[in-house]
PDB file of C-alpha atoms in Angstrom:
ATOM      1  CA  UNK A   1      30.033  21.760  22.920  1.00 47.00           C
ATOM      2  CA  UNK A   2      27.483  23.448  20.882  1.00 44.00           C
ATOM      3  CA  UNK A   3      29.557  22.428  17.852  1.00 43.00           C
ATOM      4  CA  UNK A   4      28.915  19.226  18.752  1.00 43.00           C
ATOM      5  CA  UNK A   5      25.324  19.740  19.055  1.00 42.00           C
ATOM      6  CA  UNK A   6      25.164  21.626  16.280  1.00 39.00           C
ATOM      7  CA  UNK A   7      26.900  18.160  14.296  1.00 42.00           C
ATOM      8  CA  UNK A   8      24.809  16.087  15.324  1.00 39.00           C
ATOM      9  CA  UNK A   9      21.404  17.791  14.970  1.00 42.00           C
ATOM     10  CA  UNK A  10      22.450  18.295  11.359  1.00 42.00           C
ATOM     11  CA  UNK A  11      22.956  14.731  10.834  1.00 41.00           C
ATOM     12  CA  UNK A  12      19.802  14.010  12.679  1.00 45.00           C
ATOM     13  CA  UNK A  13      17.803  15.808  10.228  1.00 42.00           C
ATOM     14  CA  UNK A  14      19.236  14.382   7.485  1.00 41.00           C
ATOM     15  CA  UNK A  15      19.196  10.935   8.255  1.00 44.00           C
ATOM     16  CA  UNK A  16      15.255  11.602   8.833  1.00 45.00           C
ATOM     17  CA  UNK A  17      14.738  13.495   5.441  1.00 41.00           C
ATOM     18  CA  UNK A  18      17.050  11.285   3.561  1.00 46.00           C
ATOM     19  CA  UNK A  19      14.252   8.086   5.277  1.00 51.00           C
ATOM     20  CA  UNK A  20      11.415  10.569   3.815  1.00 58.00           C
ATOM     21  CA  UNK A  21      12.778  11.175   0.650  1.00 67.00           C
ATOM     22  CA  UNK A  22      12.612   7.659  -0.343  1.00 67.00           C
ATOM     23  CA  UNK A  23       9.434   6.749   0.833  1.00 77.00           C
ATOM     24  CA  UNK A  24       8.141   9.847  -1.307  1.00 86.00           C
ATOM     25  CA  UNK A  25      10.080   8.303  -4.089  1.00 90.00           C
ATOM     26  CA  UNK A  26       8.869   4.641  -3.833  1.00 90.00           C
ATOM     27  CA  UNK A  27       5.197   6.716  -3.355  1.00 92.00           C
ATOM     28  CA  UNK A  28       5.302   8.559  -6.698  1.00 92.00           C
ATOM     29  CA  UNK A  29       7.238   5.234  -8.421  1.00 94.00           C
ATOM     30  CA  UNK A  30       4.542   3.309  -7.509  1.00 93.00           C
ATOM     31  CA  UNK A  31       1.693   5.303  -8.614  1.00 93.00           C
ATOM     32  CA  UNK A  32       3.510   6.311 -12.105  1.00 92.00           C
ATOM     33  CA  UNK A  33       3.370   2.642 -12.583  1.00 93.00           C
ATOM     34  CA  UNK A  34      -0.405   2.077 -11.785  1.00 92.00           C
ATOM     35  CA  UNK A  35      -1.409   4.921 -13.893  1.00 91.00           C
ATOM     36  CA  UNK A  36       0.433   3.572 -16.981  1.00 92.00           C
ATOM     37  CA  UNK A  37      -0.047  -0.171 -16.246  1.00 93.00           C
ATOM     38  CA  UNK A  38      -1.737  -1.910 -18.530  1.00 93.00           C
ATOM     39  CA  UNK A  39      -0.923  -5.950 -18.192  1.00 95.00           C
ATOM     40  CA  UNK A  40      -2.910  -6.815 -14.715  1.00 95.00           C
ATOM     41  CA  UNK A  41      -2.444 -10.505 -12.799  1.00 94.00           C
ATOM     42  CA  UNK A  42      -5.846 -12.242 -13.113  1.00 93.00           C
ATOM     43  CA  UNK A  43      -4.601 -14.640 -10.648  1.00 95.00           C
ATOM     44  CA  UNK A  44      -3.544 -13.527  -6.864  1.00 96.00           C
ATOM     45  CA  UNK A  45      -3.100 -16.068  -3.629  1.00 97.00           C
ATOM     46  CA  UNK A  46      -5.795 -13.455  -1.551  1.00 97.00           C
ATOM     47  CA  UNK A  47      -9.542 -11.681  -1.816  1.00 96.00           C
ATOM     48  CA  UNK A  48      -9.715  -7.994  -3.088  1.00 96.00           C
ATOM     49  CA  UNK A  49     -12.727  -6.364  -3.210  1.00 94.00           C
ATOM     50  CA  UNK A  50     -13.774  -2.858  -3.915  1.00 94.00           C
ATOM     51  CA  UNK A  51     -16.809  -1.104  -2.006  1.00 93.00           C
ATOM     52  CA  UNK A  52     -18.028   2.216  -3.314  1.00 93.00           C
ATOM     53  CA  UNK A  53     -20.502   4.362  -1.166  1.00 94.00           C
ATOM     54  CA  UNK A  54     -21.652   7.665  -2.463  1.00 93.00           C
ATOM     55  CA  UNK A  55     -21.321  10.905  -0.501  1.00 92.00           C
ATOM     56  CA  UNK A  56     -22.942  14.107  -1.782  1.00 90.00           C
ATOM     57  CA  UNK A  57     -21.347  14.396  -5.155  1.00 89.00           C
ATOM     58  CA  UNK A  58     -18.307  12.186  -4.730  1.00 90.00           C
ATOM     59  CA  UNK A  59     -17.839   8.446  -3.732  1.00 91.00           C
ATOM     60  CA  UNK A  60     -16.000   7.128  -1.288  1.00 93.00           C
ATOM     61  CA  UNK A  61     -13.769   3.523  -2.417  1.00 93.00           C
ATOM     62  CA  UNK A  62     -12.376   0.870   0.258  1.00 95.00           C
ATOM     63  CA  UNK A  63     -10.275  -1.400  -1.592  1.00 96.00           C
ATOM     64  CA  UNK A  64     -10.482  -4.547   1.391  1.00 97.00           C
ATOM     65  CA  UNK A  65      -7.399  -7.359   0.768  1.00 97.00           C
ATOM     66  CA  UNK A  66      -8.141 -10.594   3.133  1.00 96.00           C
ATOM     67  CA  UNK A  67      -7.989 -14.247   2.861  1.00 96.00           C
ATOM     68  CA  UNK A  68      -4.628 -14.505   1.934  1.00 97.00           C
ATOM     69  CA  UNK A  69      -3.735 -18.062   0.695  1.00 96.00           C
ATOM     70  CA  UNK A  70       0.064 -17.995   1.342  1.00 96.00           C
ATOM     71  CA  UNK A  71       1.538 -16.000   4.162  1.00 96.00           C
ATOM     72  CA  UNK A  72       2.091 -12.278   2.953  1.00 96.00           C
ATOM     73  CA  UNK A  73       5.117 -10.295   5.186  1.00 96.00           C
ATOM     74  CA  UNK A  74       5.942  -6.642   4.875  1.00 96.00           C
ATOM     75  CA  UNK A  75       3.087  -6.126   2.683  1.00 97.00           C
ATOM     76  CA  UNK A  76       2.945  -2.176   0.463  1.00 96.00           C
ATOM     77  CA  UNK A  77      -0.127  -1.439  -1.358  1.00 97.00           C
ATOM     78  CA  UNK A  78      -1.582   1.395  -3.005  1.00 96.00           C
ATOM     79  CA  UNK A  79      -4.887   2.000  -4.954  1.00 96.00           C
ATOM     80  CA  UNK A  80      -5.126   4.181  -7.505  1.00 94.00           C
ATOM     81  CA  UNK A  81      -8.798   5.584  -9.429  1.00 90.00           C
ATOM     82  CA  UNK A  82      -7.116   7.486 -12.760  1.00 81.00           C
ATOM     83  CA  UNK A  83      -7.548  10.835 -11.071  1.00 74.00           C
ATOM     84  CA  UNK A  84      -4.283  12.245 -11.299  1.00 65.00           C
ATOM     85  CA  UNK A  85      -4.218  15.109  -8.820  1.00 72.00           C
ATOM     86  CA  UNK A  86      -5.649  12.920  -5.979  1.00 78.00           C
ATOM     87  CA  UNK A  87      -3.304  11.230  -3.325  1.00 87.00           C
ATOM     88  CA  UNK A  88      -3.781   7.688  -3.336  1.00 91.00           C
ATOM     89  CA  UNK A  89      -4.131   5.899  -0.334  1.00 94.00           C
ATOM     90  CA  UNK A  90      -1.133   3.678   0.678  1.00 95.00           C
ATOM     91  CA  UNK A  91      -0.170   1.137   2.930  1.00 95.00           C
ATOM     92  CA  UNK A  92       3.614   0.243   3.993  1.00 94.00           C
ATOM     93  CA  UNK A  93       5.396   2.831   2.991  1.00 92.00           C
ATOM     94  CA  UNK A  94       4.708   5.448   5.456  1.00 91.00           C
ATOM     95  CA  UNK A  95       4.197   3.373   8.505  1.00 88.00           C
ATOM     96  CA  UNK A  96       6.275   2.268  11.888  1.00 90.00           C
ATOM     97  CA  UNK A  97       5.344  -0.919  11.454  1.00 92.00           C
ATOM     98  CA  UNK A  98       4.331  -3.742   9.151  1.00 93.00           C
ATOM     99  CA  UNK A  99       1.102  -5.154   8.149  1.00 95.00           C
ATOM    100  CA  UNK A 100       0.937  -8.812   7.203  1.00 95.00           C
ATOM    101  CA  UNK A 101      -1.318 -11.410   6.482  1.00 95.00           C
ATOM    102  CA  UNK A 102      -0.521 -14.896   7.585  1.00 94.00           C
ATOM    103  CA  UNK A 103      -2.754 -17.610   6.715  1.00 93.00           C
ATOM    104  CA  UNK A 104      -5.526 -18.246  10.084  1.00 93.00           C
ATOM    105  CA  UNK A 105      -3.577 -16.497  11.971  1.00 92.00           C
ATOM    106  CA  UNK A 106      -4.965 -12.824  13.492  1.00 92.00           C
ATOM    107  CA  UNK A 107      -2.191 -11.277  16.255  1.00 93.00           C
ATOM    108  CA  UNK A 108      -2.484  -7.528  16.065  1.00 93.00           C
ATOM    109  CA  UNK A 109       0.188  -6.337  18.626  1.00 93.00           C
ATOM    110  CA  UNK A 110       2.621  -8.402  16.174  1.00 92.00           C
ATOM    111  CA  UNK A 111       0.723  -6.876  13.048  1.00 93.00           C
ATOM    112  CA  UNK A 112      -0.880  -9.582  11.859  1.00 93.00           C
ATOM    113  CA  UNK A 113      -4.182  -8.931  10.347  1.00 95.00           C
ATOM    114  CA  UNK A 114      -7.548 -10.515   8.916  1.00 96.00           C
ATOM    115  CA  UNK A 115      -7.175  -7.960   6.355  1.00 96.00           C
ATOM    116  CA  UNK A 116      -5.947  -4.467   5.020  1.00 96.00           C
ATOM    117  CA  UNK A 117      -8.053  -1.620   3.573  1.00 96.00           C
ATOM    118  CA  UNK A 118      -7.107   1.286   1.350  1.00 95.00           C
ATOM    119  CA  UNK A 119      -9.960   4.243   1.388  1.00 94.00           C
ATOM    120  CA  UNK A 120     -10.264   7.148  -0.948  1.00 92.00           C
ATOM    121  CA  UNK A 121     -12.362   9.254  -2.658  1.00 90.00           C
ATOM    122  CA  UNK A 122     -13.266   9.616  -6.436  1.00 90.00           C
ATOM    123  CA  UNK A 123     -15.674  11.859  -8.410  1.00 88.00           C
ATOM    124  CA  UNK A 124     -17.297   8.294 -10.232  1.00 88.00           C
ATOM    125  CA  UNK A 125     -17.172   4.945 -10.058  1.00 89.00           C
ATOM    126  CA  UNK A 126     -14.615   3.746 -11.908  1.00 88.00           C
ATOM    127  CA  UNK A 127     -11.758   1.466 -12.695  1.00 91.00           C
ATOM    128  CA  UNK A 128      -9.378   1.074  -9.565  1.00 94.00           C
ATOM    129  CA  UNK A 129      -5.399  -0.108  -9.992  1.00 95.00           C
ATOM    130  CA  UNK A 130      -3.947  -1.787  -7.257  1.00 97.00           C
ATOM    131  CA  UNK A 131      -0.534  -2.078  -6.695  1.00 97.00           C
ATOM    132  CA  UNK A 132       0.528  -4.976  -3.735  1.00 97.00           C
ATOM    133  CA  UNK A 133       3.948  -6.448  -2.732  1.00 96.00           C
ATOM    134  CA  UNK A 134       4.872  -8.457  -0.178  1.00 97.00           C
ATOM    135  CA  UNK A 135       7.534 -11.059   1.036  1.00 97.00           C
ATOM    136  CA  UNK A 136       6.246 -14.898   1.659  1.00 96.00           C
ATOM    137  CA  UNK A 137       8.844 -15.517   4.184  1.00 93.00           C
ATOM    138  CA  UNK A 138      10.159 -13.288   7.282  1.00 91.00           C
ATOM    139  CA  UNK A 139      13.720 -12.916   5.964  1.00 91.00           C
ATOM    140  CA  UNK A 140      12.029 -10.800   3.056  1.00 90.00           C
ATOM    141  CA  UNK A 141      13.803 -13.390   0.801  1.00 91.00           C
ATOM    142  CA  UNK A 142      11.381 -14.313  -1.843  1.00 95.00           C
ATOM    143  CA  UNK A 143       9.120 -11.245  -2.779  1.00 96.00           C
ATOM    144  CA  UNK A 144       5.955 -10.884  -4.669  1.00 96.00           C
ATOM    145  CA  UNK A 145       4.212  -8.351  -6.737  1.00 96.00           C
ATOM    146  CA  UNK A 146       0.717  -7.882  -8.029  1.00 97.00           C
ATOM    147  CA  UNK A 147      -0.531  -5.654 -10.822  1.00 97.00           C
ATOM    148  CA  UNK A 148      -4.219  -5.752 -10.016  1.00 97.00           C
ATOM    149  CA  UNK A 149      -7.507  -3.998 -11.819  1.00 95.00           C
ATOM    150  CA  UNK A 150     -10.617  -4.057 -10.751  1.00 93.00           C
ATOM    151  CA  UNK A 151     -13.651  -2.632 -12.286  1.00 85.00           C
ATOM    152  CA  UNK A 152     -16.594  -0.749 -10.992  1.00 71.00           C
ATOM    153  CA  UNK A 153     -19.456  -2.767  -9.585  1.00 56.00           C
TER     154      UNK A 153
END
């Protein structure tokens, strides 16, 4: 019997890590790209804005995503602010459940939202990178993916 424990505990814990380990992977994928990218979409089916607000002697970025023109499913964003050591804040990959954004349609115990925001902290104002991908239909059949830069304001 507590072989059989012992079994399955084991393959408990690596089932979890092995889950883990590839979100860490997509994570640091992700934001090797951003740092690097250089060719950014000028043209995106949604809003993104970037609000800075300073605190003491660092600011504070929310990078807000609304108004989405064509429904946006299973939706993983980051934002990234050329500080290399800093995390950068990330929706979708870590998370239980899904954000999307349908067109008018707001239901938040099905996670559908007005809008997603990505908060975090940089030394100045400066350029931010934004990574977004999504599906446009619930099958996560026809995906999309956005290259975005926005400068300081």
């Amino acid at each position: 019997m507590k072989k059989i424990i012992l079994i399955l505990s084991v393959l408990f814990l690596t089932a979890c890590s092995t889950s883990n380990d590839i979100s860490y992977d997509s994570y640091y994928e992700i934001k090797d790209r951003l740092a690097s990218q250089s060719e950014f979409s000028q043209d995106y089916p949604f809003n993104v804005d970037v609000i800075y607000n300073e605190i003491d002697d660092y600011y504070r970025y929310d990078v807000v995503i609304d108004e989405p023109q064509e429904n946006m499913y299973s939706i993983i964003a980051m934002a990234y602010c050329n500080e290399d050591n800093a995390t950068c804040p990330v929706i979708g990959l870590f998370d239980d459940e899904p954000y999307h954004l349908i067109v008018d349609v707001i239901d938040k115990e099905n996670n559908y939202y007005k809008g997603i925001q990505l908060s975090g902290t940089t030394s100045q104002k400066t350029t931010i990178k934004i990574y977004i991908s999504y599906y446009l239909d619930e099958n996560n059949t026809e995906f999309q993916e956005y290259y975005i830069e926005v400068n300081n304001s």
